[in-house]
PDB file of C-alpha atoms in Angstrom:
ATOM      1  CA  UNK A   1      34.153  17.593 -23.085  1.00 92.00           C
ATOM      2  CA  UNK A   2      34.755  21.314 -23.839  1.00 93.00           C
ATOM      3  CA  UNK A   3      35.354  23.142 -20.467  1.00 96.00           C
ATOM      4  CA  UNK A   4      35.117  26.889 -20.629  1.00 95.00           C
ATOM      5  CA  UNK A   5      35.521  29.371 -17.714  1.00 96.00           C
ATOM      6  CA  UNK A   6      33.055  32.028 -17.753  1.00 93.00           C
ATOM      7  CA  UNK A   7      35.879  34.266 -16.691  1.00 92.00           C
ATOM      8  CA  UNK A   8      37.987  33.834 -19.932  1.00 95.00           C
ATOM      9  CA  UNK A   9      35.212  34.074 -22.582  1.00 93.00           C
ATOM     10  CA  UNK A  10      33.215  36.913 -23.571  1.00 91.00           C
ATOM     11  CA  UNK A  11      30.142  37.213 -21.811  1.00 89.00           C
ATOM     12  CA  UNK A  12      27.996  36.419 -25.408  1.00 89.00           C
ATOM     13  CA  UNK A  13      29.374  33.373 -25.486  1.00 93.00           C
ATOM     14  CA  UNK A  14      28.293  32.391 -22.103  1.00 93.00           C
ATOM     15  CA  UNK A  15      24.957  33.866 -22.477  1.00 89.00           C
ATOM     16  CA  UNK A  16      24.503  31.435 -26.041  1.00 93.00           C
ATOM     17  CA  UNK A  17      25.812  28.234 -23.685  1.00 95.00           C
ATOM     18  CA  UNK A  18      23.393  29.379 -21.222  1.00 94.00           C
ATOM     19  CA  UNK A  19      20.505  29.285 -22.989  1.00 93.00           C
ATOM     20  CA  UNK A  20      22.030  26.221 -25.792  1.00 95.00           C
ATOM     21  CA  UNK A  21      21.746  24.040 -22.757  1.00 96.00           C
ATOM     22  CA  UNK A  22      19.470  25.482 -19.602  1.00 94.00           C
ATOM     23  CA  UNK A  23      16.055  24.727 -22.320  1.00 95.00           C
ATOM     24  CA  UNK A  24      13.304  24.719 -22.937  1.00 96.00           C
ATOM     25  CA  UNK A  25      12.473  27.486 -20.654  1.00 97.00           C
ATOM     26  CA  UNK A  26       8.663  28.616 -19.496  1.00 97.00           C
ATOM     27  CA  UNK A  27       8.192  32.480 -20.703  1.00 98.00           C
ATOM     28  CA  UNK A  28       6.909  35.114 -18.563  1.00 98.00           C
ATOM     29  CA  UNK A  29       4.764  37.515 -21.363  1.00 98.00           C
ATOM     30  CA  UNK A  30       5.230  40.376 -18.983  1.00 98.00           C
ATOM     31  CA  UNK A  31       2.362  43.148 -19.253  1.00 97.00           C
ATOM     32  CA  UNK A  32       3.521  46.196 -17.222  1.00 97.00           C
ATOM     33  CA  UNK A  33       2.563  49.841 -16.864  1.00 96.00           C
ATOM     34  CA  UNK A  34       5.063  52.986 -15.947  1.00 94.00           C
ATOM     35  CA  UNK A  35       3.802  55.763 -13.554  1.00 93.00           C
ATOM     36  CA  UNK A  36       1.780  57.518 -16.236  1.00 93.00           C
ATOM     37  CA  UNK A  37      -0.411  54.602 -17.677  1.00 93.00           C
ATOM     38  CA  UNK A  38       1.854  53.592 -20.658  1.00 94.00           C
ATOM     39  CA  UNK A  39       1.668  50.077 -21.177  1.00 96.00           C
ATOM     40  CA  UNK A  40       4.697  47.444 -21.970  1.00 95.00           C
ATOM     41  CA  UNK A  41       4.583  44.139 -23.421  1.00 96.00           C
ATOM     42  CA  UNK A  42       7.101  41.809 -23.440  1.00 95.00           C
ATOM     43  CA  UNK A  43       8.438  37.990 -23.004  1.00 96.00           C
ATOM     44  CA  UNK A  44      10.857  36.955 -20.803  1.00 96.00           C
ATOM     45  CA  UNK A  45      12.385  33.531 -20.841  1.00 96.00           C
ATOM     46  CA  UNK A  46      14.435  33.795 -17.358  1.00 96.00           C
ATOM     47  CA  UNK A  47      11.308  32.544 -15.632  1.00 98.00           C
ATOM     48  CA  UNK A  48       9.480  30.229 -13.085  1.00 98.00           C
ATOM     49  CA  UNK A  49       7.303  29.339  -9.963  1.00 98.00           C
ATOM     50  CA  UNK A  50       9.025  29.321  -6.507  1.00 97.00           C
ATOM     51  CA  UNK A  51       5.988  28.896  -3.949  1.00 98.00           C
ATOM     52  CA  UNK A  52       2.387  27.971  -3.805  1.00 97.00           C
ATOM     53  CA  UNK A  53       1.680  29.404  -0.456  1.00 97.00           C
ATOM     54  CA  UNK A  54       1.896  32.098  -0.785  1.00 97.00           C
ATOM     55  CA  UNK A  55       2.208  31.545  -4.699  1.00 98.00           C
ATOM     56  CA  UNK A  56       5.179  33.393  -5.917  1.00 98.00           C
ATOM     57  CA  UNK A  57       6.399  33.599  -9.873  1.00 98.00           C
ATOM     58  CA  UNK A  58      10.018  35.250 -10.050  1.00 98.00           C
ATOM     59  CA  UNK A  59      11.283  36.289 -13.866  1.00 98.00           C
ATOM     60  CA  UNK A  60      14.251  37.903 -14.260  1.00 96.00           C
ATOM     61  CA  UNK A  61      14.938  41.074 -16.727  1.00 93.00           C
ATOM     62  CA  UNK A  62      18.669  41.006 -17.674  1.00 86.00           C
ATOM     63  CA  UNK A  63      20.502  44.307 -18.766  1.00 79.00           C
ATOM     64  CA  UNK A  64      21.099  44.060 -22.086  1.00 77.00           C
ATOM     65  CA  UNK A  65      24.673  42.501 -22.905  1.00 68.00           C
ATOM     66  CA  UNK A  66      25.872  44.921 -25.676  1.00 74.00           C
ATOM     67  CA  UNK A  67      25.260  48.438 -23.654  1.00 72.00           C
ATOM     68  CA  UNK A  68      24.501  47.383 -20.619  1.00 69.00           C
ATOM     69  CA  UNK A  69      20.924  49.156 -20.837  1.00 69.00           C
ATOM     70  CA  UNK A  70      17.813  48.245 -18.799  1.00 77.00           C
ATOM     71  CA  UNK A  71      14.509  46.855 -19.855  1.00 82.00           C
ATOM     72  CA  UNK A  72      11.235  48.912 -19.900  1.00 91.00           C
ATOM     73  CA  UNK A  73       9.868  45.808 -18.045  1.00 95.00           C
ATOM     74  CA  UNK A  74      12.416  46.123 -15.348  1.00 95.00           C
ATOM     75  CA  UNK A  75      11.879  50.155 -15.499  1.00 94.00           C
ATOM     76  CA  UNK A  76       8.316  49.767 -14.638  1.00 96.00           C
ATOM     77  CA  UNK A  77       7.920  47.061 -11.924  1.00 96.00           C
ATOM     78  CA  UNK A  78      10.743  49.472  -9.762  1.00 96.00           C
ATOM     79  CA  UNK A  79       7.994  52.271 -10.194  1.00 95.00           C
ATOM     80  CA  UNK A  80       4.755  50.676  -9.821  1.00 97.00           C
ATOM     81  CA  UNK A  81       5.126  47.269  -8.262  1.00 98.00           C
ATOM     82  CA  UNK A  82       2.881  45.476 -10.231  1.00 98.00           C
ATOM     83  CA  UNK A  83       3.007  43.074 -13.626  1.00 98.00           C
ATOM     84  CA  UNK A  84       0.774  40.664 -15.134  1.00 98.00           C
ATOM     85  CA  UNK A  85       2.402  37.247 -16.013  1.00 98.00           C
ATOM     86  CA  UNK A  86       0.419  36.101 -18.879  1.00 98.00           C
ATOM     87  CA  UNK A  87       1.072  32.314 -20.834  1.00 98.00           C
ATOM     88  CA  UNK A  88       1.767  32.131 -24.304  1.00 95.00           C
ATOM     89  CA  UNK A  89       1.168  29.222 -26.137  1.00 97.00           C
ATOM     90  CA  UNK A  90       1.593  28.482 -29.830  1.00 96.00           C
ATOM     91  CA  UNK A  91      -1.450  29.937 -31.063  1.00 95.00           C
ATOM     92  CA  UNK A  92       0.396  33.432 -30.506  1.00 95.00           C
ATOM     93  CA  UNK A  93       3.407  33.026 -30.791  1.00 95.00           C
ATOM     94  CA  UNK A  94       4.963  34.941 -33.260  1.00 93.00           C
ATOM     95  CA  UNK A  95       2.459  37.979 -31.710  1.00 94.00           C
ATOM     96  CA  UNK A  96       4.554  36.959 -28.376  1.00 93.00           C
ATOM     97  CA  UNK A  97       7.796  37.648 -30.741  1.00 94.00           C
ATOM     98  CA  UNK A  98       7.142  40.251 -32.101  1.00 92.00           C
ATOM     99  CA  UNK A  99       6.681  41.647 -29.504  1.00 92.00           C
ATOM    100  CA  UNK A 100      10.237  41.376 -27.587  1.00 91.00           C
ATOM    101  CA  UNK A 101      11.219  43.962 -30.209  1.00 87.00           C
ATOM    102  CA  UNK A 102      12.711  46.738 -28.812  1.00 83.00           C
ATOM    103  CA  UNK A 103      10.059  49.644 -29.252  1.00 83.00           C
ATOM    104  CA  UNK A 104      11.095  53.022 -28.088  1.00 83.00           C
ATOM    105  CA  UNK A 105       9.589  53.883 -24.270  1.00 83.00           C
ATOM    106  CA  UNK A 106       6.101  54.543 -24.357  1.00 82.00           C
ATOM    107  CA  UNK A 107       5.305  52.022 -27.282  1.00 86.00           C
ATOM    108  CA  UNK A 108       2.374  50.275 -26.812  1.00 91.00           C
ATOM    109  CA  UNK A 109       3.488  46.225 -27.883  1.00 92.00           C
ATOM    110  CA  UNK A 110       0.255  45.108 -27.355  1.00 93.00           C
ATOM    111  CA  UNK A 111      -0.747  47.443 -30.657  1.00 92.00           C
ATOM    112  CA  UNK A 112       2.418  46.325 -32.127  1.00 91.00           C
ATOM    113  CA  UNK A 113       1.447  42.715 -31.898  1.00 93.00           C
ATOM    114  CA  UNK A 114      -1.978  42.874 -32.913  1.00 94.00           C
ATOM    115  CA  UNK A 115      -3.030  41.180 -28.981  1.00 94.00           C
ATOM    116  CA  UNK A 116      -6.176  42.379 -26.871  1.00 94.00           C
ATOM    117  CA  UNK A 117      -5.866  44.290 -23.327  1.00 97.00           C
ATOM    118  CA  UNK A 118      -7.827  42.982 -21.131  1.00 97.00           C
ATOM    119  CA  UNK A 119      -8.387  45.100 -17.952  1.00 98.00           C
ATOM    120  CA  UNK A 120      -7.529  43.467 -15.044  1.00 98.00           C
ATOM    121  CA  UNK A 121      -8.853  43.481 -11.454  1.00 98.00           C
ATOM    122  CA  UNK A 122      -6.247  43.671  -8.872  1.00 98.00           C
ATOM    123  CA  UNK A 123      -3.672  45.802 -10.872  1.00 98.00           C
ATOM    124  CA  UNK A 124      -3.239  48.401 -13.167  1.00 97.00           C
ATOM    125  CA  UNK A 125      -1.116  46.664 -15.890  1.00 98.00           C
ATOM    126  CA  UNK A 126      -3.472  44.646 -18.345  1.00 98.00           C
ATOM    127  CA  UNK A 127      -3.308  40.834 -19.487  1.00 97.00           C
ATOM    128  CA  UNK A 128      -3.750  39.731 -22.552  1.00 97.00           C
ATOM    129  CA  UNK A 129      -7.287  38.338 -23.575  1.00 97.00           C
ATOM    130  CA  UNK A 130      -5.600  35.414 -26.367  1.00 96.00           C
ATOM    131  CA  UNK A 131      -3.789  34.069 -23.556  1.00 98.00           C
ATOM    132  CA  UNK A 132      -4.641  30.880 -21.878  1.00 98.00           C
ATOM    133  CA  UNK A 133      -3.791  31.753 -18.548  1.00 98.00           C
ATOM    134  CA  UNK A 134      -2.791  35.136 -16.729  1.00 98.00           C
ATOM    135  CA  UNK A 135      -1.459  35.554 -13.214  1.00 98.00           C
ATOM    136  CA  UNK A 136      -2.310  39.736 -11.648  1.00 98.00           C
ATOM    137  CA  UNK A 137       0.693  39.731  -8.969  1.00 98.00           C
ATOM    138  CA  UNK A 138       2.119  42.810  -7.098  1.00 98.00           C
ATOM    139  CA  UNK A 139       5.990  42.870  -7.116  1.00 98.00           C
ATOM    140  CA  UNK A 140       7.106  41.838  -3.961  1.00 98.00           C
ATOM    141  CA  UNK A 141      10.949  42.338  -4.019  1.00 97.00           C
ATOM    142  CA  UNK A 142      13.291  43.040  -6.863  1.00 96.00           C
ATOM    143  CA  UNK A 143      16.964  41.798  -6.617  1.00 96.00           C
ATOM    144  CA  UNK A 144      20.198  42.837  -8.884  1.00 93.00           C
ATOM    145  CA  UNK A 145      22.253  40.174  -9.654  1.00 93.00           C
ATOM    146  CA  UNK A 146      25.231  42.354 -10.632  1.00 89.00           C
ATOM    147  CA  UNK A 147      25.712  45.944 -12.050  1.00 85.00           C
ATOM    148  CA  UNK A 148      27.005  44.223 -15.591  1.00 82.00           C
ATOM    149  CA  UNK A 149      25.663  43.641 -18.998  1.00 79.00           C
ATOM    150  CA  UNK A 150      23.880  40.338 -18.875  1.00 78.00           C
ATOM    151  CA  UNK A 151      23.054  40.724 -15.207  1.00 86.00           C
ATOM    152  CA  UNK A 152      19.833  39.449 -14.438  1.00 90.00           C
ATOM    153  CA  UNK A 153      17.360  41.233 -11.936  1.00 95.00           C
ATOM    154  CA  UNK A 154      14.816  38.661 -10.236  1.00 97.00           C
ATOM    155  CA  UNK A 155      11.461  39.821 -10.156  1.00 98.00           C
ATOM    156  CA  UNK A 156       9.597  38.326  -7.052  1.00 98.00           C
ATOM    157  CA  UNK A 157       5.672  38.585  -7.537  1.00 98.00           C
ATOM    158  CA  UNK A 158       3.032  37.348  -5.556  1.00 98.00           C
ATOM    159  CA  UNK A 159       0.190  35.910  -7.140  1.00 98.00           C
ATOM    160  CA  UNK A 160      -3.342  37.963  -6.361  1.00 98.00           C
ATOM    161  CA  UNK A 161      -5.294  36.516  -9.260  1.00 98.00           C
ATOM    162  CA  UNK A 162      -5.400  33.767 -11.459  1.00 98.00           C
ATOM    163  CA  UNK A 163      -7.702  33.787 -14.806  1.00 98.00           C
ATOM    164  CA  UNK A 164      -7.743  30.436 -16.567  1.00 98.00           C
ATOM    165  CA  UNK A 165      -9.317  30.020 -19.914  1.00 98.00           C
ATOM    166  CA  UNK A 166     -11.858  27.417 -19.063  1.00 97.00           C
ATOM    167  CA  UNK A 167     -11.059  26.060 -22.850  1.00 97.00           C
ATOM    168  CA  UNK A 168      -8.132  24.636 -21.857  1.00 98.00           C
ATOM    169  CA  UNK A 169      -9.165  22.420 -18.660  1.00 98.00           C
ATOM    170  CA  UNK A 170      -9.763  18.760 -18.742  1.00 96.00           C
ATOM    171  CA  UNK A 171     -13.169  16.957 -16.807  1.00 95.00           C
ATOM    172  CA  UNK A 172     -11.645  17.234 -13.728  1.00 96.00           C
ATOM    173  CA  UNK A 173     -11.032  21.306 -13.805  1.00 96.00           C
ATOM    174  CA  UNK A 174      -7.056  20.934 -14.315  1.00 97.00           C
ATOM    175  CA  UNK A 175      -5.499  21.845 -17.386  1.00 98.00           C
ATOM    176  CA  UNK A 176      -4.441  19.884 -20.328  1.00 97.00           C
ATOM    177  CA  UNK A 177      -1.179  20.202 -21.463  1.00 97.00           C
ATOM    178  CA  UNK A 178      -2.214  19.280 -25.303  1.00 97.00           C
ATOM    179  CA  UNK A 179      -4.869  22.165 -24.537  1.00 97.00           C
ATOM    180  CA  UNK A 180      -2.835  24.163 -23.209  1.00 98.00           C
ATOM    181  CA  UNK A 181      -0.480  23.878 -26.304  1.00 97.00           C
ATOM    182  CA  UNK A 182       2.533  25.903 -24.190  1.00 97.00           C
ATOM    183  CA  UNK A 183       5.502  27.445 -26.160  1.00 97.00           C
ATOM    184  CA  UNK A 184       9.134  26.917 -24.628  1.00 97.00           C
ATOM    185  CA  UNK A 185      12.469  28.879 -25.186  1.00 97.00           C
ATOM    186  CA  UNK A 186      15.397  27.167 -26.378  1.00 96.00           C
ATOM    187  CA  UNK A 187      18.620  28.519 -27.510  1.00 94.00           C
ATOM    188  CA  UNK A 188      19.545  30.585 -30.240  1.00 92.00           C
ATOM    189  CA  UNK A 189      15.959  31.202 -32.409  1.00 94.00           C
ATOM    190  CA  UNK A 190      14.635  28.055 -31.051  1.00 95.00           C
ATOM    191  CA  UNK A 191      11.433  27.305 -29.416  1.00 96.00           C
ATOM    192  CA  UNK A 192       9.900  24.196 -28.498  1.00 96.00           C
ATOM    193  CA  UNK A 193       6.001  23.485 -29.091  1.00 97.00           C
ATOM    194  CA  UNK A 194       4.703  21.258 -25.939  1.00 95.00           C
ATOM    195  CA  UNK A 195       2.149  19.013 -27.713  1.00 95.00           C
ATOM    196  CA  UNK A 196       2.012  15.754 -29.594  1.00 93.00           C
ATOM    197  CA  UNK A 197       4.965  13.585 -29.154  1.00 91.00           C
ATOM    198  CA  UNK A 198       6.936  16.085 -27.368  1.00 92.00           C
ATOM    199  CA  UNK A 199       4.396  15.182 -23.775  1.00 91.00           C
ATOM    200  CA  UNK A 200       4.956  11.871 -22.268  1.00 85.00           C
ATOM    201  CA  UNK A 201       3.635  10.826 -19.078  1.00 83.00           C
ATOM    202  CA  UNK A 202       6.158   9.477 -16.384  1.00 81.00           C
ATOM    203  CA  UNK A 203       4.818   8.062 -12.936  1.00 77.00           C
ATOM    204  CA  UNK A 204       6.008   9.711  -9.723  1.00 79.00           C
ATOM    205  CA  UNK A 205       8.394   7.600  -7.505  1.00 81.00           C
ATOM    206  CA  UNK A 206       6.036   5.464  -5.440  1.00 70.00           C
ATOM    207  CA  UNK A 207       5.579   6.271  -1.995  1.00 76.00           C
ATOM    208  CA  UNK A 208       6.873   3.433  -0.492  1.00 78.00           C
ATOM    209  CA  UNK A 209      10.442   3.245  -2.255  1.00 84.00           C
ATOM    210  CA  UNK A 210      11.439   1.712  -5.435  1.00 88.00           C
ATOM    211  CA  UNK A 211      13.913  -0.985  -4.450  1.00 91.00           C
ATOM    212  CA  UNK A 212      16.620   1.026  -6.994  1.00 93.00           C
ATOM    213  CA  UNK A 213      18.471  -0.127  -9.953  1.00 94.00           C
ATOM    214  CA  UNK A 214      21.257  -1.511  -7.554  1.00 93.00           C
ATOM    215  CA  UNK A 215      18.903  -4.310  -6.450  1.00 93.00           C
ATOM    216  CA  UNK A 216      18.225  -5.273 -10.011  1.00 95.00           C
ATOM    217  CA  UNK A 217      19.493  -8.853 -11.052  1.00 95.00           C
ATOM    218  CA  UNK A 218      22.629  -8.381 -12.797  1.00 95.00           C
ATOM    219  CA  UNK A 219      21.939  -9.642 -15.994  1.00 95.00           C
ATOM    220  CA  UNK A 220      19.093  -7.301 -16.468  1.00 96.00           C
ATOM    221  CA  UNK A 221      21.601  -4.227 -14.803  1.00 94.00           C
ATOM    222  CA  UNK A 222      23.809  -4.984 -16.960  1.00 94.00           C
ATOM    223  CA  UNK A 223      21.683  -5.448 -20.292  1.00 95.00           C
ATOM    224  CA  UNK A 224      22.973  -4.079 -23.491  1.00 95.00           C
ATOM    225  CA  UNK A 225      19.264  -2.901 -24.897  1.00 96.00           C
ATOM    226  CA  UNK A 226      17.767  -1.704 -21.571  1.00 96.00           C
ATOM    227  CA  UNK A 227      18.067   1.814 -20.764  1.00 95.00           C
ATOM    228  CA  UNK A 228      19.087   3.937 -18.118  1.00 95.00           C
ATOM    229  CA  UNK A 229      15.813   5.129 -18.622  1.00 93.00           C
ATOM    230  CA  UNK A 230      14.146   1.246 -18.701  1.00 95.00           C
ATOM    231  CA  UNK A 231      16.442   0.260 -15.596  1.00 95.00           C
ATOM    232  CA  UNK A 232      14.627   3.360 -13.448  1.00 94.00           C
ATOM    233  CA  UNK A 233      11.387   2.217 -14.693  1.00 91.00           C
ATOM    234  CA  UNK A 234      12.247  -1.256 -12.753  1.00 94.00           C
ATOM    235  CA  UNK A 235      13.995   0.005  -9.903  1.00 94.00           C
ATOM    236  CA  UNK A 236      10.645   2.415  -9.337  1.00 92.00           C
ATOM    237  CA  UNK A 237       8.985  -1.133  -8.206  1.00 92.00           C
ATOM    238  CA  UNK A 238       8.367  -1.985  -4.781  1.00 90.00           C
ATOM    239  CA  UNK A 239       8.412  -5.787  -4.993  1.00 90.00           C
ATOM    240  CA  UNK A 240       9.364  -8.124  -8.046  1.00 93.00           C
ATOM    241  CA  UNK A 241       7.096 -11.021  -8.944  1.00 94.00           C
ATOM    242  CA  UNK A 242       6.973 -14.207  -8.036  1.00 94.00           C
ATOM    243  CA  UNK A 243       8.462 -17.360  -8.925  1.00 94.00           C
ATOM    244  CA  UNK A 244       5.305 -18.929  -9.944  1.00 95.00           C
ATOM    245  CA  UNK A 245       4.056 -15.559 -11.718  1.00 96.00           C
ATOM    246  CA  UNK A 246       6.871 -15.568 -14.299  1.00 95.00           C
ATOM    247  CA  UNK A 247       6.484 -19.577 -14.600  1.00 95.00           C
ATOM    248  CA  UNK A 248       2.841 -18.914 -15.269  1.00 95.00           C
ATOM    249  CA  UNK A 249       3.576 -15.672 -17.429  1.00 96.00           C
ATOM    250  CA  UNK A 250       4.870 -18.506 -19.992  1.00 94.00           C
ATOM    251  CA  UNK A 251       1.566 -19.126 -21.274  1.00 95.00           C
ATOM    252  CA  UNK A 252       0.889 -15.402 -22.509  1.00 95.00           C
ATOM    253  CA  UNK A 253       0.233 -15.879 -26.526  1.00 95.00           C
ATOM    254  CA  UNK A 254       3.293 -13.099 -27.440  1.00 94.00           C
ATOM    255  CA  UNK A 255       5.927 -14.914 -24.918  1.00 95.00           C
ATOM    256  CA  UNK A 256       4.869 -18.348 -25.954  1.00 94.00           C
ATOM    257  CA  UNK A 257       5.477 -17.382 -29.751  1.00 94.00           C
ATOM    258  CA  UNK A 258       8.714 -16.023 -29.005  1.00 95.00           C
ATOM    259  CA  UNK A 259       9.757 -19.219 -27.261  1.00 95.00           C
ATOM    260  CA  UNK A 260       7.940 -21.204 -29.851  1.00 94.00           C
ATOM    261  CA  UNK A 261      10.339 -19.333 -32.905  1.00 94.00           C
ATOM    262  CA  UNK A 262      13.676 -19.617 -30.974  1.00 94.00           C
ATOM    263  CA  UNK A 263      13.287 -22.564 -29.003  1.00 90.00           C
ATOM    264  CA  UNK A 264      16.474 -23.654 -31.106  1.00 93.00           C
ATOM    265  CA  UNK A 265      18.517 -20.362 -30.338  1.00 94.00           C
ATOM    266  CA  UNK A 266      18.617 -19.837 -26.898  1.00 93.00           C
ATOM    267  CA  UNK A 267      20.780 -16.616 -27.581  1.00 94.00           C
ATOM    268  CA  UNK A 268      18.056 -14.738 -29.798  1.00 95.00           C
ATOM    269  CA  UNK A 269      15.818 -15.845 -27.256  1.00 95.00           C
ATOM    270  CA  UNK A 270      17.027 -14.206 -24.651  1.00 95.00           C
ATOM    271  CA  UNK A 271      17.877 -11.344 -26.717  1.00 95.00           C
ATOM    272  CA  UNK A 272      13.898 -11.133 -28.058  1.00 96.00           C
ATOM    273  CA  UNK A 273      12.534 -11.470 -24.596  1.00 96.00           C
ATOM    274  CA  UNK A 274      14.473  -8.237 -23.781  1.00 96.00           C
ATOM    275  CA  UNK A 275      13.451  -6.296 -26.600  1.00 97.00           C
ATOM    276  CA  UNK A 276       9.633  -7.509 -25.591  1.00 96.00           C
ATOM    277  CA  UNK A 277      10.719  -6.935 -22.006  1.00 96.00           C
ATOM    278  CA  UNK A 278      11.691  -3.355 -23.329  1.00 97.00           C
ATOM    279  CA  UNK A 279       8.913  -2.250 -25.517  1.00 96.00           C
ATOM    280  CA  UNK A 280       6.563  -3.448 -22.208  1.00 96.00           C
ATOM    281  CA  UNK A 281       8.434  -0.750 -20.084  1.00 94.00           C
ATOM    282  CA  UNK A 282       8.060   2.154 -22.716  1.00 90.00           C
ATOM    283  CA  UNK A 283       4.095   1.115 -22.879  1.00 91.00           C
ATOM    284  CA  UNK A 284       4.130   1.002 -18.887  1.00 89.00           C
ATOM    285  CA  UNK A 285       3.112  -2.246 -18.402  1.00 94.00           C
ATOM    286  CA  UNK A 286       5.978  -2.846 -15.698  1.00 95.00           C
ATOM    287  CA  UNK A 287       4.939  -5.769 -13.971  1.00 95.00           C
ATOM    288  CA  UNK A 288       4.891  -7.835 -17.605  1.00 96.00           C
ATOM    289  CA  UNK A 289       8.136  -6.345 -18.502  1.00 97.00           C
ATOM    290  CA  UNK A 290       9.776  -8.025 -15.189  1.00 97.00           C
ATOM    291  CA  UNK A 291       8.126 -11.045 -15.640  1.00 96.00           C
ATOM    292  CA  UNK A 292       9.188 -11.316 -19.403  1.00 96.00           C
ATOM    293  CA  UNK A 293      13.006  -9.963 -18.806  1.00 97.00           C
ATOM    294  CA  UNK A 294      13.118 -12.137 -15.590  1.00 96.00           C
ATOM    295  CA  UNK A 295      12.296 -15.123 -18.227  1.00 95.00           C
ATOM    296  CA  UNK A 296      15.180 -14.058 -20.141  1.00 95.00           C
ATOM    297  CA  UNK A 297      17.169 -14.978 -17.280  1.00 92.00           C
ATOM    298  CA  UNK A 298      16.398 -18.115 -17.574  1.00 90.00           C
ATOM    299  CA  UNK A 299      16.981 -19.233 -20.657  1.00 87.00           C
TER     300      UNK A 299
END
């Protein structure tokens, strides 16, 4: 392992390790307006939600490393208190990169980018019509993390209104993440597109405790193919099957073929019964895949 001191290293290179490993990273497509009307655009990747009641987003503006310079994001919320937090997803974003360009104050990104204003109804700043989702909040505090460059400054709004592209909800009015099609920040020039293969669903620890992966027989602890990630799977069970259910789990047509090929190699046996016991776990059919590796034992 590399160690490195963020006091003996530039602060670049702690800002690329930073963002190399804290990823992906939600963005916060920040719509803002200065004291005269002028409108800013821009996405920030220091972002996230910190309450829902009341429901607070918090993003964070950091000074610019190389001159130590503020944002006109930043600029704006100090003088008018108000931002629109809008959600990009992949169908804009290279409009959402474009534009984090540094435009001179008074630049209006949302021309820049070729996106739609959309007024809003709460606050003055406007959201962006392509968007799939746009929070109106009012700026509720704004702290400085440090007079530096790279100093972040967290931006506490408070969500008034929510506008949800009814596009993007499922049959029971929540939204879809393959709808939804989000955009995340990684390091470097990165991003990650959350669709396809990238979601997986993972059940929530059940309400009555898992017994753990301590209380998992040993030889199934201990298993050179199961993963840390299999062995949580187990441990997320509340009780572990019977006797007479893994006796009677036998006559299933895939375990009695397996037994039926290496009835003369107990080793491969074992070994395929794992693998099966496995592939069970990563289809989330947990109470086969303790009856099948609990065979394994067995043998």
């Amino acid at each position: 392992m590399k160690t490195v001191d963020p006091q003996d290293v530039k602060t670049a290179e702690v800002h690329a390790l930073l963002l190399g490993a804290i990823a992906p990273r939600p963005i916060a497509f920040a719509s803002t307006t200065d004291r005269e009307g002028n409108v800013n655009l821009s996405p920030f990747s220091f972002f996230n939600v910190f309450s829902a009641k009341p429901p607070i987003l918090v993003f964070s503006p950091a000074r610019r490393v190389r001159d130590n310079t503020s944002k006109h994001t930043l600029e704006n919320v100090l003088e008018t208190r108000e931002v629109v937090i809008n959600i990009a997803n992949y169908g804009i974003v290279e409009q959402m990169s474009l534009a984090s360009t540094e435009y001179d104050r008074g630049i209006n990104e949302f021309i820049k980018s070729g996106l739609t204003p959309e007024a809003s109804v709460l606050v003055q700043p406007p959201r962006v019509k392509e968007a799939p989702v746009a929070f109106e909040c009012k700026v509720n505090d704004v702290i400085s993390l440090g007079p530096e460059g790279g100093a972040g400054n967290l931006v506490i709004c408070e969500v008034l209104l929510i506008h949800v592209n009814e596009k993007i909800l499922d049959e029971a009015g929540k939204i879809d993440p393959y709808k939804l099609d989000a955009v995340a920040r990684m390091g470097g020039d990165y991003y990650l597109r959350a669709n396809g293969d990238c979601i997986f669903e993972l059940p929530k620890p059940i309400r009555n405790k898992g017994i753990g992966i301590d209380q998992l027989p040993g030889f199934i602890r201990n298993s050179s193919i199961l993963t840390g990630n299999n062995l949580a799977r187990l441990g997320n069970s509340e009780v572990v099957p019977s006797e007479a259910e893994v006796e009677a789990f036998k006559q299933d047509p895939l375990v009695s073929y397996t037994f039926s090929k290496y009835k003369n190699d107990s080793t491969r046996l074992s070994k395929q019964l794992e693998y099966l016991g496995k592939k069970l776990l990563e289809d989330n059919q947990v109470e086969k895949a303790w009856k099948v590796l609990l065979l394994s034992g067995k043998v």
